[in-house]
Short mmCIF file of N, CA and C in Angstrom, two decimals:
data_model
loop_
_atom_site.label_atom_id
_atom_site.label_comp_id
_atom_site.label_asym_id
_atom_site.label_seq_id
_atom_site.Cartn_x
_atom_site.Cartn_y
_atom_site.Cartn_z
N MET A 570 0.85 -1.18 0.00
CA MET A 570 0.00 0.00 0.00
C MET A 570 0.89 1.23 0.00
N GLY A 571 0.63 2.16 -0.87
CA GLY A 571 1.44 3.36 -0.97
C GLY A 571 0.67 4.61 -0.61
N LEU A 572 1.36 5.71 -0.65
CA LEU A 572 0.75 7.00 -0.35
C LEU A 572 0.87 7.85 -1.61
N TRP A 573 -0.23 8.36 -2.07
CA TRP A 573 -0.27 9.17 -3.28
C TRP A 573 -0.48 10.62 -2.87
N ILE A 574 0.40 11.49 -3.31
CA ILE A 574 0.29 12.91 -2.98
C ILE A 574 0.08 13.70 -4.27
N THR A 575 -0.96 14.48 -4.29
CA THR A 575 -1.27 15.32 -5.44
C THR A 575 -1.27 16.78 -4.99
N PRO A 576 -0.53 17.64 -5.68
CA PRO A 576 -0.54 19.06 -5.29
C PRO A 576 -1.93 19.68 -5.44
N VAL A 577 -2.31 20.49 -4.47
CA VAL A 577 -3.59 21.18 -4.50
C VAL A 577 -3.33 22.65 -4.23
N ARG A 578 -3.92 23.50 -5.04
CA ARG A 578 -3.77 24.94 -4.82
C ARG A 578 -4.59 25.39 -3.62
N ALA A 579 -4.17 26.48 -3.01
CA ALA A 579 -4.90 27.04 -1.87
C ALA A 579 -6.35 27.30 -2.26
N GLY A 580 -7.27 26.93 -1.39
CA GLY A 580 -8.69 27.15 -1.63
C GLY A 580 -9.36 25.98 -2.33
N GLN A 581 -8.59 25.02 -2.85
CA GLN A 581 -9.19 23.87 -3.52
C GLN A 581 -9.50 22.73 -2.55
N ALA A 582 -8.73 22.62 -1.50
CA ALA A 582 -8.93 21.51 -0.56
C ALA A 582 -10.23 21.72 0.21
N ILE A 583 -10.99 20.65 0.34
CA ILE A 583 -12.24 20.72 1.07
C ILE A 583 -11.98 20.66 2.57
N ARG A 584 -11.11 19.75 3.00
CA ARG A 584 -10.81 19.61 4.42
C ARG A 584 -9.44 18.99 4.58
N GLN A 585 -8.63 19.54 5.45
CA GLN A 585 -7.33 18.97 5.73
C GLN A 585 -7.51 17.75 6.63
N ILE A 586 -7.04 16.61 6.20
CA ILE A 586 -7.15 15.43 7.05
C ILE A 586 -5.92 15.32 7.92
N SER A 587 -6.07 14.68 9.05
CA SER A 587 -4.97 14.55 10.00
C SER A 587 -4.84 13.11 10.42
N LEU A 588 -3.62 12.67 10.61
CA LEU A 588 -3.36 11.34 11.15
C LEU A 588 -3.08 11.43 12.64
N ASP A 589 -3.24 12.61 13.21
CA ASP A 589 -2.94 12.86 14.61
C ASP A 589 -4.24 13.02 15.40
N ASP A 590 -4.65 11.94 16.10
CA ASP A 590 -5.89 11.98 16.88
C ASP A 590 -5.83 13.01 18.00
N THR A 591 -4.66 13.23 18.56
CA THR A 591 -4.52 14.21 19.64
C THR A 591 -4.88 15.60 19.14
N ARG A 592 -4.42 15.94 17.96
CA ARG A 592 -4.73 17.26 17.38
C ARG A 592 -6.23 17.39 17.15
N GLU A 593 -6.85 16.35 16.62
CA GLU A 593 -8.29 16.39 16.36
C GLU A 593 -9.07 16.58 17.66
N ALA A 594 -8.67 15.88 18.72
CA ALA A 594 -9.34 16.01 20.01
C ALA A 594 -9.19 17.43 20.55
N ARG A 595 -7.99 18.01 20.39
CA ARG A 595 -7.77 19.38 20.86
C ARG A 595 -8.65 20.37 20.11
N LEU A 596 -8.82 20.16 18.81
CA LEU A 596 -9.67 21.06 18.02
C LEU A 596 -11.13 20.97 18.46
N VAL A 597 -11.59 19.77 18.80
CA VAL A 597 -12.96 19.60 19.29
C VAL A 597 -13.11 20.31 20.64
N ALA A 598 -12.12 20.15 21.51
CA ALA A 598 -12.17 20.81 22.82
C ALA A 598 -12.14 22.32 22.67
N GLU A 599 -11.32 22.83 21.77
CA GLU A 599 -11.25 24.28 21.55
C GLU A 599 -12.59 24.83 21.06
N ALA A 600 -13.26 24.09 20.20
CA ALA A 600 -14.57 24.53 19.71
C ALA A 600 -15.58 24.58 20.85
N ALA A 601 -15.52 23.59 21.75
CA ALA A 601 -16.42 23.58 22.91
C ALA A 601 -16.15 24.77 23.82
N VAL A 602 -14.88 25.07 24.05
CA VAL A 602 -14.51 26.22 24.89
C VAL A 602 -15.00 27.51 24.24
N ASP A 603 -14.86 27.62 22.94
CA ASP A 603 -15.35 28.81 22.24
C ASP A 603 -16.85 28.99 22.42
N ARG A 604 -17.61 27.89 22.37
CA ARG A 604 -19.07 27.98 22.56
C ARG A 604 -19.42 28.41 23.99
N VAL A 605 -18.68 27.90 24.97
CA VAL A 605 -18.91 28.30 26.37
C VAL A 605 -18.62 29.79 26.53
N ARG A 606 -17.52 30.25 25.96
CA ARG A 606 -17.17 31.67 26.05
C ARG A 606 -18.19 32.56 25.37
N GLU A 607 -18.71 32.10 24.23
CA GLU A 607 -19.76 32.87 23.54
C GLU A 607 -21.00 33.01 24.40
N LYS A 608 -21.37 31.93 25.07
CA LYS A 608 -22.61 31.91 25.84
C LYS A 608 -22.49 32.64 27.18
N PHE A 609 -21.34 32.44 27.89
CA PHE A 609 -21.23 32.94 29.25
C PHE A 609 -20.21 34.06 29.45
N GLY A 610 -19.44 34.37 28.42
CA GLY A 610 -18.44 35.43 28.53
C GLY A 610 -17.02 34.89 28.57
N ALA A 611 -16.09 35.73 28.20
CA ALA A 611 -14.69 35.31 28.03
C ALA A 611 -14.03 34.88 29.34
N GLY A 612 -14.45 35.40 30.47
CA GLY A 612 -13.77 35.13 31.73
C GLY A 612 -14.21 33.88 32.46
N VAL A 613 -15.15 33.12 31.91
CA VAL A 613 -15.69 31.98 32.66
C VAL A 613 -14.87 30.70 32.53
N ILE A 614 -13.98 30.63 31.58
CA ILE A 614 -13.20 29.41 31.38
C ILE A 614 -11.79 29.80 30.96
N ASP A 615 -10.80 29.19 31.63
CA ASP A 615 -9.39 29.46 31.36
C ASP A 615 -8.62 28.15 31.37
N PRO A 616 -7.41 28.14 30.81
CA PRO A 616 -6.59 26.92 30.87
C PRO A 616 -6.30 26.53 32.32
N ALA A 617 -6.36 25.26 32.62
CA ALA A 617 -6.13 24.77 33.98
C ALA A 617 -4.72 25.11 34.48
N ALA A 618 -3.77 25.23 33.59
CA ALA A 618 -2.39 25.49 33.98
C ALA A 618 -2.23 26.80 34.74
N ILE A 619 -3.10 27.78 34.53
CA ILE A 619 -2.92 29.06 35.21
C ILE A 619 -3.39 29.01 36.67
N PHE A 620 -4.09 27.95 37.06
CA PHE A 620 -4.61 27.85 38.42
C PHE A 620 -3.68 27.14 39.37
N GLY A 621 -2.67 26.46 38.89
CA GLY A 621 -1.75 25.74 39.75
C GLY A 621 -2.31 24.38 40.13
N ARG A 622 -1.57 23.66 40.92
CA ARG A 622 -1.98 22.30 41.31
C ARG A 622 -2.96 22.33 42.47
N ALA A 623 -3.92 21.41 42.42
CA ALA A 623 -4.85 21.25 43.54
C ALA A 623 -4.27 20.19 44.46
N SER A 624 -4.41 20.37 45.75
CA SER A 624 -4.01 19.43 46.81
C SER A 624 -2.84 19.88 47.59
#
């Protein structure tokens, strides 16, 4: 089984596919965060890293 690559000009590609499931999961999470911020305001959700460790 081989990999076939065909050049595509900008604007022709319908969707960029990814072989990286981690990236796809992050994009889904980012979209969810964006919806929460739209509904409740920008200050209601932040990255967990800025809060420090619990315990």
